[in-house]
mmCIF file of C-alpha atoms in Angstrom:
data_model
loop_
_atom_site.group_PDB
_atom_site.id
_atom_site.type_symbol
_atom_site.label_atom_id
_atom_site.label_comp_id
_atom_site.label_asym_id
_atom_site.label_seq_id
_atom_site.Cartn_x
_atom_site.Cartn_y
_atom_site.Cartn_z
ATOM 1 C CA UNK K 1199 0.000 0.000 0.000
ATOM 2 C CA UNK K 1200 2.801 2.297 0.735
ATOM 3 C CA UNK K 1201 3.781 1.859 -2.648
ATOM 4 C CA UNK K 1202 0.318 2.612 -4.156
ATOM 5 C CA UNK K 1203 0.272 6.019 -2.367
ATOM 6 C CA UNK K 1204 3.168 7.086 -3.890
ATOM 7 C CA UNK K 1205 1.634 6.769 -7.354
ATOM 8 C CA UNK K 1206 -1.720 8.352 -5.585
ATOM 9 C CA UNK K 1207 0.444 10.988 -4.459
ATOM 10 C CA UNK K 1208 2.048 11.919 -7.849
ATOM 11 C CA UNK K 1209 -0.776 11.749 -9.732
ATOM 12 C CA UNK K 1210 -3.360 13.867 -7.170
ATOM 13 C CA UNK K 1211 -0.712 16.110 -7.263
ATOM 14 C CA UNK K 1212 -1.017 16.118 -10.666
ATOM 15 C CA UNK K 1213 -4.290 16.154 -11.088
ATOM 16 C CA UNK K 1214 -4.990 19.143 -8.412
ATOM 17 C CA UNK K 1215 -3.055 21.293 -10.347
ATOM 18 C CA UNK K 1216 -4.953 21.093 -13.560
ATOM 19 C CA UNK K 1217 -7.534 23.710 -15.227
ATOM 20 C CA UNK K 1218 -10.057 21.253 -15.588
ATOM 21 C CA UNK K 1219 -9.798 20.119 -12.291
ATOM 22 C CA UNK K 1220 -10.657 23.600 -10.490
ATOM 23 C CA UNK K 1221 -13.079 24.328 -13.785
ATOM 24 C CA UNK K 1222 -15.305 21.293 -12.394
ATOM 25 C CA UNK K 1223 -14.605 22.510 -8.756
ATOM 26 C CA UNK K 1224 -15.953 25.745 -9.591
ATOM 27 C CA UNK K 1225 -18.975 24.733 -11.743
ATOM 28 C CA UNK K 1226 -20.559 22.079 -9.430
ATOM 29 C CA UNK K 1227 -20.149 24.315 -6.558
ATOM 30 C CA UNK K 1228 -22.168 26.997 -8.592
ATOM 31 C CA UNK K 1229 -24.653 24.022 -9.469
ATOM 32 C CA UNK K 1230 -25.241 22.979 -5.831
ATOM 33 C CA UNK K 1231 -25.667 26.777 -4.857
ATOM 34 C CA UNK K 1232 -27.799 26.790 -7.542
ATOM 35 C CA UNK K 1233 -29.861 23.652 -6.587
ATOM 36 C CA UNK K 1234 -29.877 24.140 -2.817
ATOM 37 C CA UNK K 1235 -31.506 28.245 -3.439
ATOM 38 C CA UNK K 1236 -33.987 27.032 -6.133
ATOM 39 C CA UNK K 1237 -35.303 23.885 -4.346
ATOM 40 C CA UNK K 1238 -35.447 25.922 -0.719
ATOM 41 C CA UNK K 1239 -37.542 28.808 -2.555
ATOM 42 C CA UNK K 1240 -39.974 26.657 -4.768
ATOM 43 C CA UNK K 1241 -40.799 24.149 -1.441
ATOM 44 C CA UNK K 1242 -41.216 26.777 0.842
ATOM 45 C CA UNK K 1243 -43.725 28.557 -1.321
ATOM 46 C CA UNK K 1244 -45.774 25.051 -1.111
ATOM 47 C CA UNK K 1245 -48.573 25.788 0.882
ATOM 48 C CA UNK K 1246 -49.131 21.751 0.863
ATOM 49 C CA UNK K 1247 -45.583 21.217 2.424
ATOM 50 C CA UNK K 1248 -46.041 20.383 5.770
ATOM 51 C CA UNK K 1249 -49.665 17.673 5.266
ATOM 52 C CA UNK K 1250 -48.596 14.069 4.591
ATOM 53 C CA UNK K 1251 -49.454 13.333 1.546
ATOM 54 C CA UNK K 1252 -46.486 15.666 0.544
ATOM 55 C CA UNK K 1253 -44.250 13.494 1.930
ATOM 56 C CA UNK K 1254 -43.530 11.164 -1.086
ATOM 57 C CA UNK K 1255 -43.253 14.266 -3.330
ATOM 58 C CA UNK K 1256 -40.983 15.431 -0.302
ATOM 59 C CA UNK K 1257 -39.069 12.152 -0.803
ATOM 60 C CA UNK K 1258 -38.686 12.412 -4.805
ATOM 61 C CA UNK K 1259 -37.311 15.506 -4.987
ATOM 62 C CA UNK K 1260 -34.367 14.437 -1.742
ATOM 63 C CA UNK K 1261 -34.123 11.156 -3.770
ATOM 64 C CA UNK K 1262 -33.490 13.673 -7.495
ATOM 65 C CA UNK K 1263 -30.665 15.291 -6.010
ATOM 66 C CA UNK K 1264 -29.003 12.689 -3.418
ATOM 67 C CA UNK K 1265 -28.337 9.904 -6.740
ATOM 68 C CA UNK K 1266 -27.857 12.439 -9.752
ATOM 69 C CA UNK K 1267 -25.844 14.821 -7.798
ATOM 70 C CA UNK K 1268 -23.194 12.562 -6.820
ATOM 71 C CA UNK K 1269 -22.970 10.601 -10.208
ATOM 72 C CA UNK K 1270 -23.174 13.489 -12.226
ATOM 73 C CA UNK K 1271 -19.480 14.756 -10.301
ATOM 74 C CA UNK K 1272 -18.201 11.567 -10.405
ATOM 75 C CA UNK K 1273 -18.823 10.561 -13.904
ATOM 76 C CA UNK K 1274 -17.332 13.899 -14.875
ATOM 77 C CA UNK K 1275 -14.231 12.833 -12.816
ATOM 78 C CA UNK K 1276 -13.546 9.766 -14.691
ATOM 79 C CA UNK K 1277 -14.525 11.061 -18.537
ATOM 80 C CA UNK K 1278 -12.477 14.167 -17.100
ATOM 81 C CA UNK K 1279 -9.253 11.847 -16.259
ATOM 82 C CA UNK K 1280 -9.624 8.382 -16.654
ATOM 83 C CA UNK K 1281 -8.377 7.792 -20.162
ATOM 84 C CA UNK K 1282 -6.029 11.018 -21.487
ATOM 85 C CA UNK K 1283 -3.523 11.305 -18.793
ATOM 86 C CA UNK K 1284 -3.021 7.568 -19.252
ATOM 87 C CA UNK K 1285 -2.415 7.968 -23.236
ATOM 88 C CA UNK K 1286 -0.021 10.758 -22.696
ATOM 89 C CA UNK K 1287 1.932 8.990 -20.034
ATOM 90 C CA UNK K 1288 1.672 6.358 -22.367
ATOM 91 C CA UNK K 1289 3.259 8.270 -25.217
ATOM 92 C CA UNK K 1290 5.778 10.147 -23.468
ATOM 93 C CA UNK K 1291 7.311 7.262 -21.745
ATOM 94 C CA UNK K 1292 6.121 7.764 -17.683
ATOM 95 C CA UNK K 1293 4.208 4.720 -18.135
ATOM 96 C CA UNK K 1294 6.994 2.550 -19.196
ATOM 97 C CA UNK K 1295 9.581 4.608 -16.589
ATOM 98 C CA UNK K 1296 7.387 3.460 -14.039
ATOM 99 C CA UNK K 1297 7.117 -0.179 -15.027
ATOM 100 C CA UNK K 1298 10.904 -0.502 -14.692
ATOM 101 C CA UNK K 1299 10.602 0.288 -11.309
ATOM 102 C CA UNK K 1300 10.020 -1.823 -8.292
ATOM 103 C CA UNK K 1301 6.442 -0.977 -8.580
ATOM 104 C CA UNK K 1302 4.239 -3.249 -9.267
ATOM 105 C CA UNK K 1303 1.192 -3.163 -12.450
ATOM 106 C CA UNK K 1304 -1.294 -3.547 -9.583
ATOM 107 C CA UNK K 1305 0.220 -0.776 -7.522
ATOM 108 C CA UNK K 1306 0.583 1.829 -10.427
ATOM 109 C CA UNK K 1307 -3.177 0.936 -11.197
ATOM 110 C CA UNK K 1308 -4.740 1.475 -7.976
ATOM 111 C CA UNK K 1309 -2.711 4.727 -7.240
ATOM 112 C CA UNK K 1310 -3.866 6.035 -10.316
ATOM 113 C CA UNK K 1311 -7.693 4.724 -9.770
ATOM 114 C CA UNK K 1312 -7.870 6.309 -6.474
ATOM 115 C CA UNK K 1313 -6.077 9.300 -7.255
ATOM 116 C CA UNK K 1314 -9.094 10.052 -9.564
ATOM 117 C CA UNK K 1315 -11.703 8.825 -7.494
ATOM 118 C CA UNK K 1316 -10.646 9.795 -3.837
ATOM 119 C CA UNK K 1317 -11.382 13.555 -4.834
ATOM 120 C CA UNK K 1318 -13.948 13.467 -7.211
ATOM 121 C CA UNK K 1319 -16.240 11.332 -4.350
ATOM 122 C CA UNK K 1320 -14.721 13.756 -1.763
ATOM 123 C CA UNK K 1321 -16.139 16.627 -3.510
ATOM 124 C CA UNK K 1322 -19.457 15.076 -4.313
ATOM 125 C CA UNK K 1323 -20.318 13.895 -0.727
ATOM 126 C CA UNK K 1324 -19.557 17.350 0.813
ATOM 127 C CA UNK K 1325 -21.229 19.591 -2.213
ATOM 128 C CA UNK K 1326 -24.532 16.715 -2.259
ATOM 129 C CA UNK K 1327 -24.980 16.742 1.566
ATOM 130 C CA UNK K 1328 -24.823 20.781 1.327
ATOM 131 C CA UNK K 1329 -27.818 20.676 -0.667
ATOM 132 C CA UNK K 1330 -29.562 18.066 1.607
ATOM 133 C CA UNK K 1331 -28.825 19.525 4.811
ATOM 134 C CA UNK K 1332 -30.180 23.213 3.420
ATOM 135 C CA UNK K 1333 -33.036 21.923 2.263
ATOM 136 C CA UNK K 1334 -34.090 19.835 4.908
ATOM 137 C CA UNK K 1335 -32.907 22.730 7.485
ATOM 138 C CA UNK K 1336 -34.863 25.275 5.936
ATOM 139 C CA UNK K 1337 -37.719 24.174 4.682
ATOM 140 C CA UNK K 1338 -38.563 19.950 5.417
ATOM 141 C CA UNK K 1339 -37.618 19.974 9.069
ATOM 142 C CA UNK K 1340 -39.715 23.581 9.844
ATOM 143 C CA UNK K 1341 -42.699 22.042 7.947
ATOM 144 C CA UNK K 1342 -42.323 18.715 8.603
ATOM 145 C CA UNK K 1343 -40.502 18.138 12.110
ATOM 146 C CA UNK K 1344 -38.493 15.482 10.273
ATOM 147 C CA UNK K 1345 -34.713 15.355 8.460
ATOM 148 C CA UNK K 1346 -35.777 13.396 5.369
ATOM 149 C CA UNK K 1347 -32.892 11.178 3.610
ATOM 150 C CA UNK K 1348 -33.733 7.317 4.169
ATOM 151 C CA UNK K 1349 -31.394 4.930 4.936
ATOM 152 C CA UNK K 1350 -31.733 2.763 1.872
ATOM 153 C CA UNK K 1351 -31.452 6.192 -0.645
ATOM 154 C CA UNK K 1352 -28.451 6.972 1.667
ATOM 155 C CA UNK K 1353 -26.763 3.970 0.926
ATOM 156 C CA UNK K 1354 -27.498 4.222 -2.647
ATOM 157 C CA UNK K 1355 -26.110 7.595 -3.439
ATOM 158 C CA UNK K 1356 -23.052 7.663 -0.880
ATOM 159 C CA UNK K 1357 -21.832 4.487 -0.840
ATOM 160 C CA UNK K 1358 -23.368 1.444 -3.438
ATOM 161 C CA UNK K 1359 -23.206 3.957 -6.412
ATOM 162 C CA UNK K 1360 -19.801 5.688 -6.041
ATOM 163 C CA UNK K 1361 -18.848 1.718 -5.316
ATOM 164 C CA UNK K 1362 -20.212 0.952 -8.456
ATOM 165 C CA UNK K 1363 -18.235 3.901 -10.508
ATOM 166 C CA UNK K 1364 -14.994 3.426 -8.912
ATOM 167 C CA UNK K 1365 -15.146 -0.259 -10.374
ATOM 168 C CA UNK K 1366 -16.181 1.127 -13.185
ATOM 169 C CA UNK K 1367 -12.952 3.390 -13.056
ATOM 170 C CA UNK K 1368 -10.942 0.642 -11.738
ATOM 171 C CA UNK K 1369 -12.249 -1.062 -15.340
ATOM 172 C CA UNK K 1370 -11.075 1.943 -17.426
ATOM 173 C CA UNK K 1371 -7.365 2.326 -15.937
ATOM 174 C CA UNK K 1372 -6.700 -1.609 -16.159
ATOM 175 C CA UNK K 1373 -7.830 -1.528 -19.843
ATOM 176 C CA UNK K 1374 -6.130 1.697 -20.626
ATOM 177 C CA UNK K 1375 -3.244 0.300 -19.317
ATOM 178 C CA UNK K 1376 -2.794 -3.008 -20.483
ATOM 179 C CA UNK K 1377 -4.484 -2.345 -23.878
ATOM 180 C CA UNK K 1378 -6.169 0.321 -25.892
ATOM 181 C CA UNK K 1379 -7.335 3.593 -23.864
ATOM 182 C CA UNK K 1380 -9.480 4.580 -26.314
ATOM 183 C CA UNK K 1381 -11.293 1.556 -25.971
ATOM 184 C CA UNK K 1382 -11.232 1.311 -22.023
ATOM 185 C CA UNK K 1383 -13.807 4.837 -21.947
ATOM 186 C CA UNK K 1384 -16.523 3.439 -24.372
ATOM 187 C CA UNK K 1385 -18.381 1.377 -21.020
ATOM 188 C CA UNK K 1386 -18.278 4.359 -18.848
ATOM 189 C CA UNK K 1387 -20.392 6.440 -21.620
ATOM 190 C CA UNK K 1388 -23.248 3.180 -21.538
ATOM 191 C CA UNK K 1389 -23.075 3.111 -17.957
ATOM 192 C CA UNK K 1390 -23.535 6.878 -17.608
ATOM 193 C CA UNK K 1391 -26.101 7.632 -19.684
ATOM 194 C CA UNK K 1392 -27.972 4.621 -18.866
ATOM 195 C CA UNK K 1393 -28.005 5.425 -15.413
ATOM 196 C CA UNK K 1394 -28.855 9.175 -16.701
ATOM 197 C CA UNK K 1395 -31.897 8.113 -18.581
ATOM 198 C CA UNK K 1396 -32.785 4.950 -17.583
ATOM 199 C CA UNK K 1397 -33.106 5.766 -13.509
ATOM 200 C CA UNK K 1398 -35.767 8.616 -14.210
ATOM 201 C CA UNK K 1399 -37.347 6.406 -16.798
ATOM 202 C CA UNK K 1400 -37.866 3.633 -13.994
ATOM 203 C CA UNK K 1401 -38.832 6.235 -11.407
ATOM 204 C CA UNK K 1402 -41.243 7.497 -13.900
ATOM 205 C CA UNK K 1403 -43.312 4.010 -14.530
ATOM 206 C CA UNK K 1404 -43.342 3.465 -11.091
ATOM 207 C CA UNK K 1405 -39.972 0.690 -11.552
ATOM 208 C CA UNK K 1406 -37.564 2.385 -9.183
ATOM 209 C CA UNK K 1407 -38.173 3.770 -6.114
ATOM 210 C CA UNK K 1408 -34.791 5.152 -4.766
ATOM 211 C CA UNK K 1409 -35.327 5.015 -0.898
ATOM 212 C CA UNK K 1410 -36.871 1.696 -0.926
ATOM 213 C CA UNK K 1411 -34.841 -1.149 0.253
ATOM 214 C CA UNK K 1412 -35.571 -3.372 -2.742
ATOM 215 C CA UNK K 1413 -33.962 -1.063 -5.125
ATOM 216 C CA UNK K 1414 -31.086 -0.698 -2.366
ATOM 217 C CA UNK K 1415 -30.683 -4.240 -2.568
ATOM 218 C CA UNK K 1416 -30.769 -4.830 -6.040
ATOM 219 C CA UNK K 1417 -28.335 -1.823 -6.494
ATOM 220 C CA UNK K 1418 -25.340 -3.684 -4.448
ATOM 221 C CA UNK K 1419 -25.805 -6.607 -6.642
ATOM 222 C CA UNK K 1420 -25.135 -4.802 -9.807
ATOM 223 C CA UNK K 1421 -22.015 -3.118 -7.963
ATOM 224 C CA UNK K 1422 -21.037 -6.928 -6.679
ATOM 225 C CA UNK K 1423 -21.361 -8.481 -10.717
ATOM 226 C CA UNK K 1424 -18.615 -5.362 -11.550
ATOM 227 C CA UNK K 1425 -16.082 -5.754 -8.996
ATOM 228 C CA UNK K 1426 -16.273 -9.785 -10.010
ATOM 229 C CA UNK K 1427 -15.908 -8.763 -13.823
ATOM 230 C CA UNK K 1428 -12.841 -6.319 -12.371
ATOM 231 C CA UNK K 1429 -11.420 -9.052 -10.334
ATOM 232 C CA UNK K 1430 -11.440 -11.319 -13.193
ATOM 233 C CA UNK K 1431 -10.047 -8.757 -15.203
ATOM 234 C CA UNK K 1432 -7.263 -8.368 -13.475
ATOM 235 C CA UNK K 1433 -5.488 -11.359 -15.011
ATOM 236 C CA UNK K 1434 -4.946 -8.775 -17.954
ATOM 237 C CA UNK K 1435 -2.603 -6.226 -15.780
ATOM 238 C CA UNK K 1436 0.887 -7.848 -16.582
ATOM 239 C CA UNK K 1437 3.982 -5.976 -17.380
ATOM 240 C CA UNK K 1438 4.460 -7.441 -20.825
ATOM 241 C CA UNK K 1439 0.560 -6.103 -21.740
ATOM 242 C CA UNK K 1440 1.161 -2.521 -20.444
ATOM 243 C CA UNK K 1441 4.646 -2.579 -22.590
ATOM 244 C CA UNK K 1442 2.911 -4.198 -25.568
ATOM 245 C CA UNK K 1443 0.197 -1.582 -25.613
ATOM 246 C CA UNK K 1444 2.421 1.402 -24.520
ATOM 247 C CA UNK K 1445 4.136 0.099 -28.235
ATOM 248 C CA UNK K 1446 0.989 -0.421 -29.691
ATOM 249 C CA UNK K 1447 1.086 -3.891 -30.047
#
């Protein structure tokens, strides 16, 4: 592990000190300002707020922002960085520099994974539970007497689905890697934008319920099938593959 942070080190570093990196800082903090004013306005003007029946409408609208929020910051993250700085390093040699190291293939992937995802999660937890906390501070908890954000949407937003995008990450830097990078992104656009269209869709139709335990449950099986395909997948991160494709061959 020591020798994993010292490639998580390097490339946060790295990373930190990028335009794009403080461009999405900057523009999802403006969103969440954005999102936490608008939501607090247009609910407190809601003169049916505080009588039950609001509450699933109450629940929706927590459920809207506690899942998109999130994925929308990290799936910027890895479009952002998972695949480019690997070509580059790649084509000016860092990538084979580092092979002839000590370190291991395992070692440089996972410091580069987490350098990636460490920061993009950190920043969507703290900017997504801004939002929730205003809203439920300011206008639920005054009309309702209750801090709405169930336990099975909780573990959904914070925890199964940024689980389920960092093996999806993990996926992109092992295939970048030890073959073609350009290749390695193409899942994380079908993943993205079917979670982008296809969760409303199912909340729509009545499907998908987001704080229900069911959908929790069914969630963290689709995150356990991707870290089984990454664990298999593993097999693939050898020295002579990241050489080969570093070559092109």
């Amino acid at each position: 592990m020591k020798k994993t942070g010292i490639i998580f080190k390097r490339d946060f570093r790295e990373l930190s000190q990028t335009n794009t990196f403080l461009i999405i800082s900057i523009v999802f903090s403006v969103v969440t300002i954005a999102i936490a004013a608008s939501v607090s306005i247009v609910l407190s003007k809601k003169e049916w707020i505080g009588q039950k029946a609001a509450e699933p409408m109450l629940e929706l609208i927590i459920g809207l922002i506690a899942y998109f929020l999130p994925l929308a910051i990290l799936m910027t993250f890895i479009w952002a960085f998972s695949s480019l700085p690997v070509v580059k390093e790649k084509v000016n040699g860092s990538i084979a520099s580092l092979i002839a190291t000590t370190l291991t293939p395992k070692e440089i992937w996972l410091g580069k994974s987490l350098a990636i995802f460490i920061p993009g999660y950190s920043i969507s937890v703290i900017l997504t539970m801004i939002v929730l906390i205003v809203v439920n501070l300011f206008v639920i908890v005054p009309a309702t007497g209750n801090f709405l954000l169930p336990l099975p949407l909780f573990l959904v937003s914070l925890i199964w689905n940024p689980l389920l995008l960092l093996g999806l990450l993990l996926f992109i830097i092992l295939f970048s890697l030890a073959n073609n990078p350009d290749i390695a992104i193409t899942p994380s656009f079908l993943l993205g934008f079917g979670l982008m269209m296809g969760i409303p869709l199912g909340m729509a139709s009545g499907v998908i319920n987001l704080a229900s335990w069911s959908f929790s449950l069914w969630y963290l099986a689709g995150v356990i099938i991707v870290w089984i395909i990454v664990f298999i997948l593993t097999r693939l991160l050898t020295k002579e593959n990241i050489i080969l494709s570093s070559k092109g061959g």
